[in-house]
Short mmCIF file of C-alpha atoms and ligand atoms in Angstrom, two decimals:
data_model
loop_
_atom_site.label_atom_id
_atom_site.label_comp_id
_atom_site.label_asym_id
_atom_site.label_seq_id
_atom_site.Cartn_x
_atom_site.Cartn_y
_atom_site.Cartn_z
CA MET A 1 99.88 216.08 -24.80
CA ARG A 2 98.09 212.71 -23.98
CA LYS A 3 100.84 211.79 -21.72
CA THR A 4 100.70 215.23 -19.91
CA ILE A 5 97.06 214.48 -18.87
CA ARG A 6 97.79 211.09 -17.84
CA ILE A 7 100.53 212.38 -15.50
CA GLN A 8 98.38 214.89 -14.24
CA VAL A 9 95.49 212.48 -13.56
CA ALA A 10 98.07 209.90 -11.80
CA LEU A 11 99.30 212.85 -9.69
CA ALA A 12 95.75 214.15 -8.66
CA ALA A 13 95.00 210.41 -7.63
CA VAL A 14 98.17 210.28 -5.60
CA ILE A 15 97.22 213.62 -3.91
CA LEU A 16 93.62 212.44 -3.14
CA LEU A 17 94.85 209.17 -1.57
CA ALA A 18 97.71 210.85 0.62
CA GLY A 19 94.90 213.26 1.85
CA ALA A 20 92.50 210.24 2.48
CA VAL A 21 95.05 208.40 4.56
CA GLY A 22 96.76 211.32 6.11
CA PHE A 23 94.09 213.69 7.29
CA ALA A 24 90.94 212.00 7.22
CA GLN A 25 91.55 208.70 9.32
CA SER A 26 88.64 208.66 11.59
CA GLY A 27 88.73 207.56 15.36
CA GLU A 28 86.96 204.60 14.40
CA ALA A 29 89.84 203.68 11.74
CA THR A 30 92.45 204.32 14.09
CA TYR A 31 90.82 202.32 16.98
CA LYS A 32 90.33 199.33 14.44
CA ALA A 33 93.97 199.61 13.42
CA LYS A 34 95.75 200.27 16.60
CA CYS A 35 93.53 199.62 19.74
CA GLN A 36 90.83 196.74 18.90
CA SER A 37 93.28 193.96 19.05
CA CYS A 38 93.47 194.38 22.89
CA HIS A 39 90.44 196.42 23.55
CA GLY A 40 87.97 194.45 21.46
CA VAL A 41 85.65 195.26 18.58
CA ALA A 42 82.98 197.25 20.88
CA GLY A 43 85.38 198.04 23.80
CA THR A 44 85.09 194.52 25.68
CA PRO A 45 88.31 192.75 25.52
CA SER A 46 88.19 188.86 24.87
CA PRO A 47 88.40 186.70 28.23
CA ALA A 48 91.89 185.82 27.19
CA MET A 49 93.02 189.32 26.62
CA ALA A 50 91.51 190.53 29.76
CA LYS A 51 93.24 188.03 31.70
CA ALA A 52 96.53 188.08 30.14
CA MET A 53 97.08 191.86 29.89
CA GLY A 54 94.46 193.18 32.56
CA VAL A 55 92.44 195.01 29.99
CA LYS A 56 89.17 196.34 31.21
CA ALA A 57 86.11 196.83 29.28
CA ALA A 58 85.04 200.31 28.37
CA SER A 59 81.81 199.75 30.29
CA ASP A 60 83.68 198.74 33.52
CA PRO A 61 82.76 201.42 36.31
CA SER A 62 86.36 202.15 36.86
CA VAL A 63 87.05 203.02 33.29
CA MET A 64 83.69 204.82 32.90
CA SER A 65 84.64 207.12 35.60
CA LYS A 66 87.67 208.34 33.82
CA THR A 67 87.48 211.76 31.91
CA GLU A 68 88.57 212.11 28.33
CA ALA A 69 91.59 214.00 29.41
CA GLN A 70 92.52 211.06 31.85
CA MET A 71 92.16 208.52 29.11
CA ILE A 72 94.09 210.55 26.58
CA ALA A 73 96.79 210.73 29.00
CA SER A 74 96.82 206.83 29.76
CA THR A 75 97.08 206.30 26.09
CA THR A 76 99.62 208.70 25.38
CA ASN A 77 101.85 207.79 28.39
CA GLY A 78 100.91 204.19 28.53
CA MET A 79 99.14 202.29 31.38
CA GLY A 80 99.74 198.81 32.84
CA LYS A 81 100.80 196.58 29.95
CA MET A 82 99.99 199.25 27.38
CA ALA A 83 102.87 200.81 25.90
CA PRO A 84 102.83 204.59 25.36
CA PHE A 85 101.47 205.49 21.95
CA LYS A 86 103.27 208.97 22.33
CA GLY A 87 105.02 209.56 18.93
CA LYS A 88 103.73 206.20 17.28
CA ILE A 89 100.40 207.90 16.15
CA THR A 90 99.60 211.59 16.11
CA ASP A 91 98.07 213.31 19.26
CA ALA A 92 94.82 213.97 17.17
CA GLN A 93 94.70 210.33 16.39
CA ILE A 94 94.99 209.37 20.17
CA LYS A 95 92.23 211.81 20.93
CA ASP A 96 89.97 210.61 18.19
CA ALA A 97 90.62 206.93 19.01
CA VAL A 98 89.78 207.67 22.79
CA VAL A 99 86.62 209.53 21.93
CA TYR A 100 85.50 206.46 19.88
CA PHE A 101 86.45 204.17 22.58
CA ARG A 102 84.24 206.23 24.82
CA THR A 103 81.31 205.60 22.85
CA PHE A 104 81.34 201.95 24.00
CA ALA A 105 81.22 203.20 27.59
CA LYS A 106 77.33 204.18 27.54
C1 LIG B 201 98.72 195.87 23.62
C2 LIG B 201 97.23 196.05 24.19
C3 LIG B 201 96.77 197.17 24.01
C4 LIG B 201 96.76 198.20 22.90
C5 LIG B 201 97.23 197.85 21.35
C6 LIG B 201 95.90 199.34 23.35
N1 LIG B 201 95.62 199.16 24.71
FE1 LIG B 201 94.69 200.52 25.90
N2 LIG B 201 95.08 199.35 27.50
C7 LIG B 201 95.84 198.31 27.52
C8 LIG B 201 96.03 197.77 29.10
C9 LIG B 201 96.83 196.51 29.42
C10 LIG B 201 95.48 198.63 29.55
C11 LIG B 201 95.50 198.88 31.24
C12 LIG B 201 94.41 198.22 31.93
C13 LIG B 201 94.68 198.40 33.33
O1 LIG B 201 95.77 198.44 33.90
O2 LIG B 201 93.71 198.85 34.02
C14 LIG B 201 94.92 199.87 28.59
C15 LIG B 201 94.08 200.99 29.21
C16 LIG B 201 93.56 201.83 28.42
C17 LIG B 201 92.93 203.11 28.96
C18 LIG B 201 92.55 203.25 30.26
C19 LIG B 201 91.40 202.63 30.66
C20 LIG B 201 91.28 202.38 32.07
O3 LIG B 201 91.53 201.20 32.45
O4 LIG B 201 91.31 203.33 32.60
C21 LIG B 201 92.48 203.63 27.63
C22 LIG B 201 91.60 204.85 27.60
C23 LIG B 201 93.00 203.15 26.40
N3 LIG B 201 93.76 201.85 26.95
C24 LIG B 201 92.86 203.41 25.37
C25 LIG B 201 93.50 202.73 24.14
C26 LIG B 201 93.41 203.30 23.05
C27 LIG B 201 92.84 204.47 22.43
C28 LIG B 201 94.41 202.54 22.14
C29 LIG B 201 94.73 202.63 20.64
C30 LIG B 201 95.27 204.04 20.19
C31 LIG B 201 94.63 201.43 22.86
N4 LIG B 201 94.33 201.48 24.18
C32 LIG B 201 95.63 200.40 22.46
C33 LIG B 201 95.99 197.33 26.26
C34 LIG B 201 96.05 197.83 25.09
#
């Protein structure tokens, strides 16, 4: 009896964890995990990264003039030295990360 309850509690914890990781990953979390290393904490790359990879700041006029759809396309299909994210993360994660990136453009 005790054992059954313990197993149920363990199962519930696993399900909760899976839900948190699989469905509730915010754009911010995706950005921090997958984009920040090149694009910088607040959408501005380090000078070294900007020079080596050609990454532009989110606030750069040439980046700011892009629509959300254009940015999703660049991220999905790749741009310059950024490899395509298609198939590496979900389309929803790409969109949410772009939406988060765009908050740095203002
Ligand atoms: C390996 C480094 C790297 C990573 C990781 C990376 N990017 Fe990029 N990103 C680049 C480079 C390089 C460009 C192209 C800049 C250029 O050529 O103007 C770029 C361009 C972009 C652009 C278009 C901006 C523009 O200049 O028009 C967007 C939007 C973007 N990235 C979003 C993302 C998102 C969202 C992620 C995470 C899911 C991500 N990037 C991860 C390096 C990276």
